[in-house]
Structures are given as structure tokens and as C-alpha cells.
Short mmCIF file of C-alpha atoms and ligand atoms in Angstrom, two decimals:
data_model
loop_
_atom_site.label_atom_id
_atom_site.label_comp_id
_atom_site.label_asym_id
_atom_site.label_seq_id
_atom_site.Cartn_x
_atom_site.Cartn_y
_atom_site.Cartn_z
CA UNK H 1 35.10 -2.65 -0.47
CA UNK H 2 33.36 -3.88 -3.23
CA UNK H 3 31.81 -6.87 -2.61
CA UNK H 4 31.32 -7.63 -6.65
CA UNK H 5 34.80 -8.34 -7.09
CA UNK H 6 34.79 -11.61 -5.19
CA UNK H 7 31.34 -12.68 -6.44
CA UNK H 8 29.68 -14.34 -9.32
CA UNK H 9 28.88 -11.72 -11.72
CA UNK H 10 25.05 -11.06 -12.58
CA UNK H 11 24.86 -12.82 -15.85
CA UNK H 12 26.54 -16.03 -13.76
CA UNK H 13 23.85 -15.79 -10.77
CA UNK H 14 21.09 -16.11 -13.87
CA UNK H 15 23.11 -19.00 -15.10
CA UNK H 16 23.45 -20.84 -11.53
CA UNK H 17 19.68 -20.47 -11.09
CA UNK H 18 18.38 -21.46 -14.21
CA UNK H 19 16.81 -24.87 -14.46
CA UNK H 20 15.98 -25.02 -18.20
CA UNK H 21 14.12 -21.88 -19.24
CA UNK H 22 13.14 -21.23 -15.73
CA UNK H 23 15.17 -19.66 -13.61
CA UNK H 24 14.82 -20.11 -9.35
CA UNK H 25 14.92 -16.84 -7.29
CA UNK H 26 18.14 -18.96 -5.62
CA UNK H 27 19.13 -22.35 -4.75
CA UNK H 28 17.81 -23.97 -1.80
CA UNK H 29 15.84 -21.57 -0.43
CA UNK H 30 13.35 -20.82 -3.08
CA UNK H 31 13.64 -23.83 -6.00
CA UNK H 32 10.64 -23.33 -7.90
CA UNK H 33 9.62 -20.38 -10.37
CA UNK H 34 7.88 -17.37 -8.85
CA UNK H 35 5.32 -15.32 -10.70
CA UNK H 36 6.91 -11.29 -10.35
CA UNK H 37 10.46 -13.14 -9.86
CA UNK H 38 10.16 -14.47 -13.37
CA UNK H 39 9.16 -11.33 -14.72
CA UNK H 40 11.85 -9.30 -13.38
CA UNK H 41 14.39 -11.87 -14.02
CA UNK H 42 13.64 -11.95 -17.56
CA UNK H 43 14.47 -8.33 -17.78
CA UNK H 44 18.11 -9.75 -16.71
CA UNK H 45 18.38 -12.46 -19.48
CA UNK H 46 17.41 -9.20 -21.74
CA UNK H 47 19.97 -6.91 -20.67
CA UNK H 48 22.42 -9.92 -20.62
CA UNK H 49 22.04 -10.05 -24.81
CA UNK H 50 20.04 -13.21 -24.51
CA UNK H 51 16.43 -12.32 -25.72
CA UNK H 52 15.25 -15.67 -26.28
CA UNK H 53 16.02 -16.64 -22.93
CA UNK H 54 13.96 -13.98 -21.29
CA UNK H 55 10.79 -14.96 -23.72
CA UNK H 56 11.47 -18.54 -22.57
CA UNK H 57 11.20 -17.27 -19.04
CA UNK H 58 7.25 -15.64 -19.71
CA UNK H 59 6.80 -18.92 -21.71
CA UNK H 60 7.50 -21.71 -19.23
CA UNK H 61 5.99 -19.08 -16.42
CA UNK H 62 2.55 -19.25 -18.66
CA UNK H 63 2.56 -23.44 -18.16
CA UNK H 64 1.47 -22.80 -14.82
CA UNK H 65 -1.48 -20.94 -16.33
CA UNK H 66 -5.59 -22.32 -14.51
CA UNK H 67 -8.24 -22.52 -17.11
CA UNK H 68 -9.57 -19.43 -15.41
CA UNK H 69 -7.20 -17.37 -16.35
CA UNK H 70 -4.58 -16.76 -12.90
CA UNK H 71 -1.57 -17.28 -13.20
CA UNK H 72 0.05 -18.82 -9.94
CA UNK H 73 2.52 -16.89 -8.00
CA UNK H 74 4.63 -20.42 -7.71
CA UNK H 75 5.04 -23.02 -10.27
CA UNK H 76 6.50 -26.30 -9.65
CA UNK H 77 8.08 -27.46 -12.40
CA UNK H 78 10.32 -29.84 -10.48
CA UNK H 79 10.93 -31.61 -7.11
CA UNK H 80 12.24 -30.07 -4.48
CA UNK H 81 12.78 -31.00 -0.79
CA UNK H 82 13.56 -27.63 0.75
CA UNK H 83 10.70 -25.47 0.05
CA UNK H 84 7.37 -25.90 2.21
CA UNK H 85 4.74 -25.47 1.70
CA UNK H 86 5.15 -27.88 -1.57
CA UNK H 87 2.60 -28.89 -4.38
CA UNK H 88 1.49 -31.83 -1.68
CA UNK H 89 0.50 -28.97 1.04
CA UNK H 90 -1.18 -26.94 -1.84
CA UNK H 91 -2.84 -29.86 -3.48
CA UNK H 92 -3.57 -28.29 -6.96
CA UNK H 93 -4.31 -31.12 -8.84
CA UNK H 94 -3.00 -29.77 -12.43
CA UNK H 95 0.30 -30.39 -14.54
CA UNK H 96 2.79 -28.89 -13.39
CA UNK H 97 1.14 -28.90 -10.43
CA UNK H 98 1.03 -24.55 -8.73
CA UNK H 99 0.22 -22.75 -5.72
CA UNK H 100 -3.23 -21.27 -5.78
CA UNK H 101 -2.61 -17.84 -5.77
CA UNK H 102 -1.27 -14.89 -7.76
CA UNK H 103 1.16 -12.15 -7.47
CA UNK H 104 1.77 -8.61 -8.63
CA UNK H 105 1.24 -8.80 -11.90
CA UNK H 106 4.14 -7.00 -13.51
CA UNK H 107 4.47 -9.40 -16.11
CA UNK H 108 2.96 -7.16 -18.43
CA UNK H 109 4.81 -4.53 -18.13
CA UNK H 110 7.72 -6.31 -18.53
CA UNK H 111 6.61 -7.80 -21.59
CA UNK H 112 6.48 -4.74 -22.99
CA UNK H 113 9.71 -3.58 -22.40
CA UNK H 114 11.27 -7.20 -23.60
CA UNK H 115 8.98 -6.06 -26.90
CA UNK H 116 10.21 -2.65 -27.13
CA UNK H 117 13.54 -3.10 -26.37
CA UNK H 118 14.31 -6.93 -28.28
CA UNK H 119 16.96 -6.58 -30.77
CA UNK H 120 15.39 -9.16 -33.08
CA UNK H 121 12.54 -7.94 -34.33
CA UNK H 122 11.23 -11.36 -35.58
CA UNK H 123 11.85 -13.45 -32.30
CA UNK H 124 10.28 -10.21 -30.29
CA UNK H 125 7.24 -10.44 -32.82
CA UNK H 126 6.87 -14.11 -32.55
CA UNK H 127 6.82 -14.65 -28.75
CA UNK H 128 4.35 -11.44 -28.35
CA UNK H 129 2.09 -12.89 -30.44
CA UNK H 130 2.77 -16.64 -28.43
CA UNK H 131 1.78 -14.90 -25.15
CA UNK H 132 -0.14 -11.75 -25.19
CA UNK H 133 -3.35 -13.49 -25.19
CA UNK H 134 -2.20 -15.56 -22.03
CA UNK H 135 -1.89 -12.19 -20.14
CA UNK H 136 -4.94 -10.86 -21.36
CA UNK H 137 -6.72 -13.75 -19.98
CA UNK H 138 -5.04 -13.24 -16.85
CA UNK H 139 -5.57 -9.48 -16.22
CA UNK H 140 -9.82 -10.22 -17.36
CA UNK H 141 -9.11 -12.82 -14.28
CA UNK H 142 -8.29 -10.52 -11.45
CA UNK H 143 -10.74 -8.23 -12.26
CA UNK H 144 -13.45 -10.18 -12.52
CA UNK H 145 -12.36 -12.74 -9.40
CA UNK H 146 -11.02 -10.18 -7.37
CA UNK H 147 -13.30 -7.12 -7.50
CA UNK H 148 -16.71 -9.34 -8.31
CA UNK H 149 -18.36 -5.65 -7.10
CA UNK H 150 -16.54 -3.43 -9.29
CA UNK H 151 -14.98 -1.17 -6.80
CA UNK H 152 -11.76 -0.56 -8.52
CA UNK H 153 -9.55 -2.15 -5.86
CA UNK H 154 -8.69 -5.95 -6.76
CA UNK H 155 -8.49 -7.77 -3.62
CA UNK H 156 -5.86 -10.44 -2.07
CA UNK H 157 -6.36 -13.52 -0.27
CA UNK H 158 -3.10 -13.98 0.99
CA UNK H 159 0.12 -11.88 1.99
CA UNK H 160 2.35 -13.92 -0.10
CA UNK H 161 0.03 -12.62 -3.01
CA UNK H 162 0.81 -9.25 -2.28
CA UNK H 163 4.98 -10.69 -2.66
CA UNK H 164 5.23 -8.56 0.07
CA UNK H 165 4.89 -11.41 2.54
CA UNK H 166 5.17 -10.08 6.21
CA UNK H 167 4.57 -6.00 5.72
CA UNK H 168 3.35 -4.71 8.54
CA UNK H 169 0.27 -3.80 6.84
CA UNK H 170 -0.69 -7.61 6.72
CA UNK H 171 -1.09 -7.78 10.82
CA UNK H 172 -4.25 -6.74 11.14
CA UNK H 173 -5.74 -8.72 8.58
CA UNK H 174 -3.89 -11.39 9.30
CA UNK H 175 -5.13 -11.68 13.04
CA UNK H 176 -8.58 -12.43 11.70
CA UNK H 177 -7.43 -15.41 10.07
CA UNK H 178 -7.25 -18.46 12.23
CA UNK H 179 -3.86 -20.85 13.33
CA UNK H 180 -3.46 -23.84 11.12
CA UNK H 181 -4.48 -27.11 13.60
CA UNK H 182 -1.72 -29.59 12.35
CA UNK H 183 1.86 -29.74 12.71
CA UNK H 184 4.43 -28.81 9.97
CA UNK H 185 8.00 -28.75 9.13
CA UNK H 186 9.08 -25.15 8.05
CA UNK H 187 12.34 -25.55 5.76
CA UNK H 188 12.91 -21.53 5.44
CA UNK H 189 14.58 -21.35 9.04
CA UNK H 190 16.88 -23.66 8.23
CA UNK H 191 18.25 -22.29 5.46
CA UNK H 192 18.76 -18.92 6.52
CA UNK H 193 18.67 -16.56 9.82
CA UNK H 194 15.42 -17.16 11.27
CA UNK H 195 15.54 -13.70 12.96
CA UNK H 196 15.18 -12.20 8.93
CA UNK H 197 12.07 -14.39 8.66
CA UNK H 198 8.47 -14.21 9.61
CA UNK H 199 7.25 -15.54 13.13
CA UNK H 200 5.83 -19.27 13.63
CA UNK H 201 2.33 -17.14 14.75
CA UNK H 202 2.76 -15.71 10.83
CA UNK H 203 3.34 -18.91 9.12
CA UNK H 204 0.08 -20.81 11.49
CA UNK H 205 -1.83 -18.30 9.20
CA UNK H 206 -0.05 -18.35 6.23
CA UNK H 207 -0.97 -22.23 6.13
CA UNK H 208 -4.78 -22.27 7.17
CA UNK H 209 -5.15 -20.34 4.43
CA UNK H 210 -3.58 -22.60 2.02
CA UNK H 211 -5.46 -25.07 3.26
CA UNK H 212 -8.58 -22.96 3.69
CA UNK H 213 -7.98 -22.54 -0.14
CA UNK H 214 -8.20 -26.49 -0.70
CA UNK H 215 -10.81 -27.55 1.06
CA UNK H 216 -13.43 -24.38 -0.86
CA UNK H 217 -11.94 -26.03 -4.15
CA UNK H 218 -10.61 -22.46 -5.03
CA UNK H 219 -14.32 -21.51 -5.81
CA UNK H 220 -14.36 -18.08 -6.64
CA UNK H 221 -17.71 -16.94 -5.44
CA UNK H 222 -16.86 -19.07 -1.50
CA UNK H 223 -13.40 -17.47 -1.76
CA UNK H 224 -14.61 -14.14 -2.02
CA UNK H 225 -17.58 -14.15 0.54
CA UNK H 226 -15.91 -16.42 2.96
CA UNK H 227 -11.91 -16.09 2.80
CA UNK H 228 -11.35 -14.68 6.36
CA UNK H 229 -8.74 -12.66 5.01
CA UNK H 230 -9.26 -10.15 2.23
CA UNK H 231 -7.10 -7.21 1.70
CA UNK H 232 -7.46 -4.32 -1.09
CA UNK H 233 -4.00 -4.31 -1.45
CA UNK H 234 -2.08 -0.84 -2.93
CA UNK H 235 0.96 -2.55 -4.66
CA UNK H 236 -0.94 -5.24 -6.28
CA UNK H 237 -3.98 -2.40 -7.41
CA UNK H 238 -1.15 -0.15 -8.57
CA UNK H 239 0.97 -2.85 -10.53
CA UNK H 240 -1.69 -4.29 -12.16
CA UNK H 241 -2.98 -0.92 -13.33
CA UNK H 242 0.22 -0.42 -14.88
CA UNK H 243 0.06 -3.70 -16.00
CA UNK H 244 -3.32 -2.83 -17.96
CA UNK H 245 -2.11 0.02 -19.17
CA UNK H 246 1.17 -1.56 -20.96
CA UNK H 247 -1.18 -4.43 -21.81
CA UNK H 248 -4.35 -2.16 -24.14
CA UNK H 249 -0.81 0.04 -25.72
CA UNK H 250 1.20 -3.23 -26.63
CA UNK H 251 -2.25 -4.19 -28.53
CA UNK H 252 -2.87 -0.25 -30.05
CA UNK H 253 0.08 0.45 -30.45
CA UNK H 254 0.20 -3.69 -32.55
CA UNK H 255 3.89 -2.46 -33.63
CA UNK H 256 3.97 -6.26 -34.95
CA UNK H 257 0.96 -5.87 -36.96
CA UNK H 258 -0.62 -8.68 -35.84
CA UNK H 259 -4.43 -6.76 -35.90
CA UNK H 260 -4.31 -7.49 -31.91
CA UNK H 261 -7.27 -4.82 -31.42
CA UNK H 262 -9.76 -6.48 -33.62
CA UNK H 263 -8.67 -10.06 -32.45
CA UNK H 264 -8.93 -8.95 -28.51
CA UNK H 265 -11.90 -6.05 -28.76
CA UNK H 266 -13.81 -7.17 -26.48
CA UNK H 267 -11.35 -7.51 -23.77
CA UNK H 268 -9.55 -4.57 -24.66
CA UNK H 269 -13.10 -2.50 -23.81
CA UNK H 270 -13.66 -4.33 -20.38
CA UNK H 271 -10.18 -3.67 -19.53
CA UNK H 272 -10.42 -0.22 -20.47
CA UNK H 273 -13.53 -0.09 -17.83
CA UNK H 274 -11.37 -1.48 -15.49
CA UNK H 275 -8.52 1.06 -15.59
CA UNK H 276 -11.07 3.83 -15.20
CA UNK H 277 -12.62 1.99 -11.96
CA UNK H 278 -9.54 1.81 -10.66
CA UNK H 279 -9.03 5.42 -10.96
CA UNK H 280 -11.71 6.25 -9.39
CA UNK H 281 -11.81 3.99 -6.86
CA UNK H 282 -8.22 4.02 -5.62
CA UNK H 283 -8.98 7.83 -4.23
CA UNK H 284 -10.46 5.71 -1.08
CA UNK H 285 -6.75 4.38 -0.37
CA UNK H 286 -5.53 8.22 0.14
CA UNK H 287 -4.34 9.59 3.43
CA UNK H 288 -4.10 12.75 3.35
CA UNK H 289 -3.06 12.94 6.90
CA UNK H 290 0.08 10.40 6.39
CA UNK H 291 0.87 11.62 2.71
CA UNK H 292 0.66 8.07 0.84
CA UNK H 293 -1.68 5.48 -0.11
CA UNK H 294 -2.69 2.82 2.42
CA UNK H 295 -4.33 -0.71 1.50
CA UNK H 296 -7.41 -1.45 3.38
CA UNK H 297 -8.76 -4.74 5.05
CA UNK H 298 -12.36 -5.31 3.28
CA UNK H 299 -13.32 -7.63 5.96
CA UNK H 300 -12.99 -5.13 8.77
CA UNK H 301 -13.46 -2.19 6.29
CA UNK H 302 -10.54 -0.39 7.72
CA UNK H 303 -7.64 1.54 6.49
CA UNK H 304 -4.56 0.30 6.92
CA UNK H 305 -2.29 3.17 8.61
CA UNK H 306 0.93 1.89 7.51
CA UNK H 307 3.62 4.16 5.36
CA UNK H 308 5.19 1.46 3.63
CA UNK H 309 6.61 1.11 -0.57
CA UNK H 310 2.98 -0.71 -1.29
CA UNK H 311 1.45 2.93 -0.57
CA UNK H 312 3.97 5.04 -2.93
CA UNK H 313 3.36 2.64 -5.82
CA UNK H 314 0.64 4.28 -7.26
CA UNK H 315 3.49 6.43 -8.84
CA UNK H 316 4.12 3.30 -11.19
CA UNK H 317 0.55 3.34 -12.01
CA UNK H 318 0.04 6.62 -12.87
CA UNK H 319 -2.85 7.21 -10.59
CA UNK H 320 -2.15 9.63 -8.30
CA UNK H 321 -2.81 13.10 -9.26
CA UNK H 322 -0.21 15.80 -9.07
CA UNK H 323 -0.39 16.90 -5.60
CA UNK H 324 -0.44 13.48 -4.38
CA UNK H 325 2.55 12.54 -5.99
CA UNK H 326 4.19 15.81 -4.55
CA UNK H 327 3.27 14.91 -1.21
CA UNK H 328 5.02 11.55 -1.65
CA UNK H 329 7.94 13.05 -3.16
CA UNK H 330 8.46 14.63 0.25
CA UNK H 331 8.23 11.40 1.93
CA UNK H 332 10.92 9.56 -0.05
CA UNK H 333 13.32 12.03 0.97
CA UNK H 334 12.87 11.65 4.64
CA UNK H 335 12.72 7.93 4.19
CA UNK H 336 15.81 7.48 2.21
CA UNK H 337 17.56 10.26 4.40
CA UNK H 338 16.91 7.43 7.86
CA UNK H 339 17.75 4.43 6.15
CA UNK H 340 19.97 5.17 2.93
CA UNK H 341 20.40 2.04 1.34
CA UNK H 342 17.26 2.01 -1.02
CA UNK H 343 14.02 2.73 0.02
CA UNK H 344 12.89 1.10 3.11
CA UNK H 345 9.70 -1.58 2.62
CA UNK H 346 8.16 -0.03 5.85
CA UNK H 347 9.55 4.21 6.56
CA UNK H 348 11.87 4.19 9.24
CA UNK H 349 10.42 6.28 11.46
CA UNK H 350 7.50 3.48 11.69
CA UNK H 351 7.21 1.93 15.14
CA UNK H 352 7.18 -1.52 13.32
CA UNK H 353 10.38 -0.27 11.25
CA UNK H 354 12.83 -3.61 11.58
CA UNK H 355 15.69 -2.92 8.92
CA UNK H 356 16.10 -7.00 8.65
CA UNK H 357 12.84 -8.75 8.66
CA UNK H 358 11.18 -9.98 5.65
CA UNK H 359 9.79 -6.76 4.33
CA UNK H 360 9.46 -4.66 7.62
CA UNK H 361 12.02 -2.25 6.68
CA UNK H 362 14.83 -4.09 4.46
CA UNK H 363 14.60 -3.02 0.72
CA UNK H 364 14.12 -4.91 -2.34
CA UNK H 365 15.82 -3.45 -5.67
CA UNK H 366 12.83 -4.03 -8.14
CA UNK H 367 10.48 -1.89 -5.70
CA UNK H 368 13.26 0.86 -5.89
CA UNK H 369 12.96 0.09 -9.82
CA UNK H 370 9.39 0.77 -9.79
CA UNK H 371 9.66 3.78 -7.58
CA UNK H 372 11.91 5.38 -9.47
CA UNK H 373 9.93 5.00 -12.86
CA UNK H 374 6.82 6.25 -11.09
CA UNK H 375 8.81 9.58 -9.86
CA UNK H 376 10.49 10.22 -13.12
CA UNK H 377 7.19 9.66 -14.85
CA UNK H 378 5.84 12.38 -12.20
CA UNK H 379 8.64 14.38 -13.60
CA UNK H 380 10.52 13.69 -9.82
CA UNK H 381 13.95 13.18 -11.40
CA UNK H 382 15.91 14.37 -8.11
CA UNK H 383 13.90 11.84 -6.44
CA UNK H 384 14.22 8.89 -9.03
CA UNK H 385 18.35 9.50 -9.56
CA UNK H 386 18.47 9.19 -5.31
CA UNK H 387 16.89 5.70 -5.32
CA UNK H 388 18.49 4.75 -8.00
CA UNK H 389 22.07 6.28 -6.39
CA UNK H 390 20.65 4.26 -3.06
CA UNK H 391 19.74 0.88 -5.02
CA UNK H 392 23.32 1.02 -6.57
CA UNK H 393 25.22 1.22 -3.22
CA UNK H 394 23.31 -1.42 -2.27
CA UNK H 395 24.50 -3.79 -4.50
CA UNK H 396 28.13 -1.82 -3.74
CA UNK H 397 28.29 -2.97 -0.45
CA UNK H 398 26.73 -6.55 -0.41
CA UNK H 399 26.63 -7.95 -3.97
CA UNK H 400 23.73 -10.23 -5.51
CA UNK H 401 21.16 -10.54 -1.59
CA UNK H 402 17.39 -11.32 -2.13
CA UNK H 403 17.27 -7.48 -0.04
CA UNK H 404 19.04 -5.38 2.19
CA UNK H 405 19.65 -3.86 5.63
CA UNK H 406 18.20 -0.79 4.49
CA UNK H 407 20.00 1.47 7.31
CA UNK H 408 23.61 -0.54 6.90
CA UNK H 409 23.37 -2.02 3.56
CA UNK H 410 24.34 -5.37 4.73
CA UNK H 411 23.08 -8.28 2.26
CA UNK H 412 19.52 -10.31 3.61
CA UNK H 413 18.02 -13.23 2.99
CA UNK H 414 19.32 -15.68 0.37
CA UNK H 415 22.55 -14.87 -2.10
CA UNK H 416 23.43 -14.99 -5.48
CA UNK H 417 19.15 -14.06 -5.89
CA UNK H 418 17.94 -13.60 -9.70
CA UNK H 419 15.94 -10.74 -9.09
CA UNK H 420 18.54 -8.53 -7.42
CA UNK H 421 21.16 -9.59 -10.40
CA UNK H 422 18.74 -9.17 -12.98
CA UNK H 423 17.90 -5.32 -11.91
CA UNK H 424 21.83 -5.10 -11.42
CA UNK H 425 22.20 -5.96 -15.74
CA UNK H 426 18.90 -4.29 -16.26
CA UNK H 427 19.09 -0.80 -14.42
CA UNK H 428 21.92 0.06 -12.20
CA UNK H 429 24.91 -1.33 -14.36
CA UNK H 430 24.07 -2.54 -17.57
CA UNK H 431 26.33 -3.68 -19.87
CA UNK H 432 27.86 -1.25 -22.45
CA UNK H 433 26.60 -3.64 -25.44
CA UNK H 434 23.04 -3.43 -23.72
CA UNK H 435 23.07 0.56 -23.55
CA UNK H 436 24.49 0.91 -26.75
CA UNK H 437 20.99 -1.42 -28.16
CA UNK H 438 18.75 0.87 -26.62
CA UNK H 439 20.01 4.49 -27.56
CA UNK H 440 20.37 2.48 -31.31
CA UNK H 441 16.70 2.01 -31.10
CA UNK H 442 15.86 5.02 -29.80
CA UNK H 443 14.60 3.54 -26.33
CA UNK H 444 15.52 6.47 -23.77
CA UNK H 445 16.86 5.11 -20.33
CA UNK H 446 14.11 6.22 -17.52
CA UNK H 447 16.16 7.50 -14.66
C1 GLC D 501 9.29 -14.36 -0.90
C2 GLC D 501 9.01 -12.89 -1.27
C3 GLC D 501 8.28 -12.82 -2.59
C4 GLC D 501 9.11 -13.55 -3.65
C5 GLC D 501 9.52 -14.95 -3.22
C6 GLC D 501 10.54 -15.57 -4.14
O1 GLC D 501 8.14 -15.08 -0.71
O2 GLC D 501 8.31 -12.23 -0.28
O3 GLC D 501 8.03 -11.52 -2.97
O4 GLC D 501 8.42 -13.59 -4.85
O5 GLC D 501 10.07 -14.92 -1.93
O6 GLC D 501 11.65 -14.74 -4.30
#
């Protein structure tokens, strides 16, 4: 069966979930606007033919922007009575008020692509020039916040900054970090099947770190000695890399002539340091015994032995070298030949494998979209058309779902989900009118 026949189409899941140049990852269960969610949607509103929607989405994601440069991985532009932990738990006294935290910063690279691929050249010109330095400011943040010591590997404070929120990779780490001592009303279990969602002993931690957050009045320097969890974590090291990398071409490249190198010079240079810590550094993350890249715990200076999608995503990046990305090839094809409906969060054959829970083994499409750039890039094209192949059955047999059973392909978490219909437009079944834009402007599909 397919299950799109009976359900909204893509374009009308954007439309149901946007708010007014915001769009919510879906009703109810998430209201607000999330940091990579935004990003990926807005790849959506482009391959739906509406270009200024998808600029408006960067735009009204940039409000939430601190002084210091981070960009919040929520923004709460409204009210909303079914989401904790709320702007009152977070207590970020700004307007509109944010959580105080990032996320994978693939906002970036996605602006790139809304650049490159924009039909109007004027309204693609204008808005670059609106928000480039925004993201600048925001990639000079992590660096300088999150890897004060120049290692090469930014660090997180949270797992919900990694947007992978309960990867088994986090349960170490997260057992250093103490319960929360006061009573609260979770709102996700209510909303959907609490056996998809993290454990109460998860969300105790999740929320003395918020608060933990609060009362060191998000002081860098505390946060970074003190914060009882700190993770150098592979996904968010590996996206943001990319990130960079998009970011110093969109200014050499200045196809809008807007003399972007001399106006950002000096940040261009210190981000061009960073990329080449991070290639150095992110050699430490390699397992040669397991075949993938691993995040580490700072804190407890340990590896993190987990063979999860966080660990292959230095494909995106570009910084693994040859063999590595060989090695990894290898992997995926195991991986997707256990559980075939896109690849797994965590590998099957993982003793923590779950093929429901929140990012223990179900599979998110824009991971699979990242994957398969990074192996087509590595010139992995058998690899890249399976995940694609295994993203599209997804959406086959379950429609618009926030993820997937990755072994039965049944949909997970909440429906009608932006991010899911957005890669749906985007990659897996764009629109004729959007294909026939890109081969016009000579913008070559990547897998
Ligand atoms: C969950 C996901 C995270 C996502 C958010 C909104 O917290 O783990 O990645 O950004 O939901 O969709």
C-alpha cells in the first residue's frame, strides 16, 4: 500500500505546520521552531517553488539569535501548553524568549543550497546578504565557546544539542550528570507512545541540566569547566565542519558580488584555522577496530564505543580520508542489509539496537540525506543510491513520521512532521517543476 495516497501531501504538511514564517516540526508535540528542523524544512518550502518562504524560515530562525553569537536549538515564538520544558523552565530572559543551547548547525549548508539553487536571483541575493553575517557570528561562537582549548572537537552540553536526543552514545555521559530534585509534568508521553520515548531516569538529567544552565547564567568559562556533562560529539563536529566549509565558499565564491571576503576577513581566516583543527583533531574520534568514528566524553576522557549515524557523518564533512571512508562504506551495507528501512541511528547488530526508541535504532530521513551526500562525495554511489532507495520506501510504507521502524518501516513518533516532508519535496520525490529548475541552472542532483 501506499500510505501517500490517503495523506496530506508534503507541500500541505509545510502548510499545516507553519505559524507565520516559522514552521513547527508538528502540531502538538513539538510547537515551537527548532534550530536543524528549520533548516531542513526550508529546503522543503524551496523545492515546493516557494523561495521566499524558505528565506523567511532562516530569517525568523535568526530572531532567536544571543548577543554572543548561538543560535538556540528552540525558539519560542509563541505560547504553547504542550511542550515542556517551556521558556518558564529555561528562563532565558530575551525576546522571543529560547532554550539555551544549540544544535547541529546545518544551517549553513543549507543556505547555500537555497543560494545556489533560488530561481530569483535578486530575492536569493538579497536574503544572503540579510543573513550571512548572522551565521558567521554563529559558527566564530561554537568555536570559540565550545573548544576554548583549540582541540578541533567542539563540545556539547546537552544530548538534545547533539538533536540526537537519547543515542546510546549519550549514557555514559549522561550518568555523570545528576537527577533533577523537583517534580515536573512531562507533556511528550502524552502525546505519543511513551515506549518510543526516552526514560523518566533520561529526562531527571535532561532537566538538571537546564537548570544547571540557569543558575551559572550560561557563563561560558563556568559552563565549560564545570558542566558535568561534556561530550565531543561526531555529528555536531562533522556538520559544523561542513557547515564552515559551505560558509568561507558562499563568501569566495561572493556569486552576489557583495565583496563578502573583504567585509568578513577576519573571520573568514579564524574560521579557516578552525577547519584545519578540526582536521586534525577529529583523527582522535577514529576506531579503527569498529570501522567508524566515535564521540568521546571529555569529562571522563573516554571513547565512546558506539556504531551509530553520528560516527559515519564525517562523510558529510569531508574529513575522513580515503580508507576511512572505505571502511565505513562496508559498514552501511551490513547495517542497511539488518534493518532496511534507512539507515539505522544505532547499527543493528548493537546490543542497545531498539528499532523504536528515540534514536536507538529508528531512522531519521535528513541523516540518510546527509549520508548519502557524504558517500557520493566519497565517490560511494552504490552506497548513496541504497539509502536513498531505503529513505524512499520509508516514506512508501508510512507517509510524512518524525522517523521510522528502521527493521519494519512502520511510521514513529509524531505525523504529518516538516522535516520528513520537506526531504520528501527536496530529495526523494521532488516535483517535476523543481527538477526541471535545477538541471536549467546547471545544479547536478547528488545521488
Ligand atoms: C527531538 C529530536 C530533535 C529535533 C526535535 C524537533 O528533540 O531529537 O533532533 O530537532 O525533536 O523535531
Amino acid at each position: 500500500m501506499n500510505a501517500k495516497l490517503d495523506a496530506l501531501s508534503a507541500h500541505d504538511v509545510l502548510k499545516l505546520n507553519d505559524l507565520g514564517g516559522y514552521t513547527v516540526p508538528t502540531r502538538g508535540l513539538y510547537p515551537f521552531q527548532w534550530n536543524w528542523d528549520a533548516a531542513i524544512t526550508a529546503l522543503g518550502w524551496l523545492a515546493a517553488g516557494d523561495e521566499a518562504r524558505a528565506w523567511r524560515e532562516i530569517e525568523r530562525l535568526l530572531e532567536g539569535q544571543w548577543d554572543n553569537g548561538m543560535v538556540p536549538h528552540i525558539v519560542f515564538h509563541g505560547d504553547a501548553e504542550t511542550y515542556f520544558p517551556g521558556p518558564e523552565v529555561w528562563g532565558v530572559k530575551r525576546s522571543p524568549a529560547t532554550s539555551a543551547i544549540s544544535q547541529p548547525p546545518v544551517l549553513a549548508s543549507v543556505m547555500k543550497l537555497l543560494f545556489e539553487e533560488g530561481r530569483d536571483r535578486r530575492l536569493a541575493e538579497e536574503k544572503l546578504a540579510a543573513t550571512l553575517p548572522g551565521v558567521i557570528r554563529y559558527h566564530l561562537w561554537f568555536y570559540r565557546d565550545r573548544d576554548p582549548e583549540h582541540t578541533g572537537r567542539v563540545c556539547s552540553y546537552h544530548p538534545w544539542e547533539s538533536g540526537m536526543d537519547n543515542s546510546p552514545q549519550w549514557d555514559g555521559p549522561l550518568a555523570g550528570v545528576p537527577p533533577v530534585d523537583a517534580e515536573y509534568v512531562r507533556r511528550d508521553t502524552g502525546l505519543v507512545d511513551p515506549s518510543e520515548r526516552p526514560h523518566k531516569y533520561e529526562y531527571d538529567r535532561y532537566i538538571y541540566l537546564v537548570k544547571f544552565f540557569q543558575q551559572n547564567e550560561h557563563d561560558a568559562e563556568v559552563l565549560y569547566r564545570d558542566c558535568p556533562y561534556r561530550v565531543e560529539d561526531i555529528s555536531l563536529i562533522s556538520i559544523l565542519h561542513r557547515g564552515t566549509r559551505d560558509l568561507i565558499a558562499l563568501c569566495e565564491e561572493d556569486a552576489a558580488g557583495l565583496g563578502l571576503v573583504n567585509t568578513h576577513g577576519e573571520a573568514l581566516y579564524s574560521l579557516k584555522q578552525s577547519l584545519a583543527r578540526t582536521e586534525e583533531g577529529v583523527q582522535a574520534l577514529w576506531s579503527d577496530e569498529l570501522g567508524c568514528f566515535l564521540s568521546r566524553d571529555a569529562r571522563a576522557n573516554v571513547l565512546l564505543e558506539h556504531v551509530t549515524t553520528a560516527g559515519i557523518l564525517p562523510l558529510f564533512a569531508g574529513i575522513a580520508s580515503g580508507a576511512q571512508a572505505q571502511r565505513m562504506g562496508g559498514l552501511l551495507e551490513d547495517w542497511l542489509e539488518q534493518a532496511p528501512f534507512g539507515v539505522a541511528s544505532t547499527h543493528p547488530a548493537s546490543t542497545r539496537f531498539e528499532p523504536k526508541r528515540y534514536w536507538r535504532g529508528p531512522s531519521w530521513l535528513h541523516i540518510n540525506w546527509m549520508l548519502a551526500i557524504g558517500c557520493e562525495e566519497y565517490g560511494m554511489s552504490r552506497e548513496a543510491d541504497r539509502i536513498k532507495q531505503a529513505s524512499q520506501q520509508c516514506i512508501a510504507a508510512a507517509g510524512y513520521y518524525e522517523y521510522f521502524n528502521s527493521v519494519t518501516g512502520e511510521g514513529c513518533g509524531g505525523r504529518d512532521f516538516s522535516w520528513t516532508a520537506a526531504m520528501d519535496l527536496y530529495w526523494l520525490n521532488p516535483l517535476e517543476s523543481f527538477t526541471a529548475s535545477k538541471a536549467a541552472s546547471g545544479v547536478e542532483e547528488v545521488s
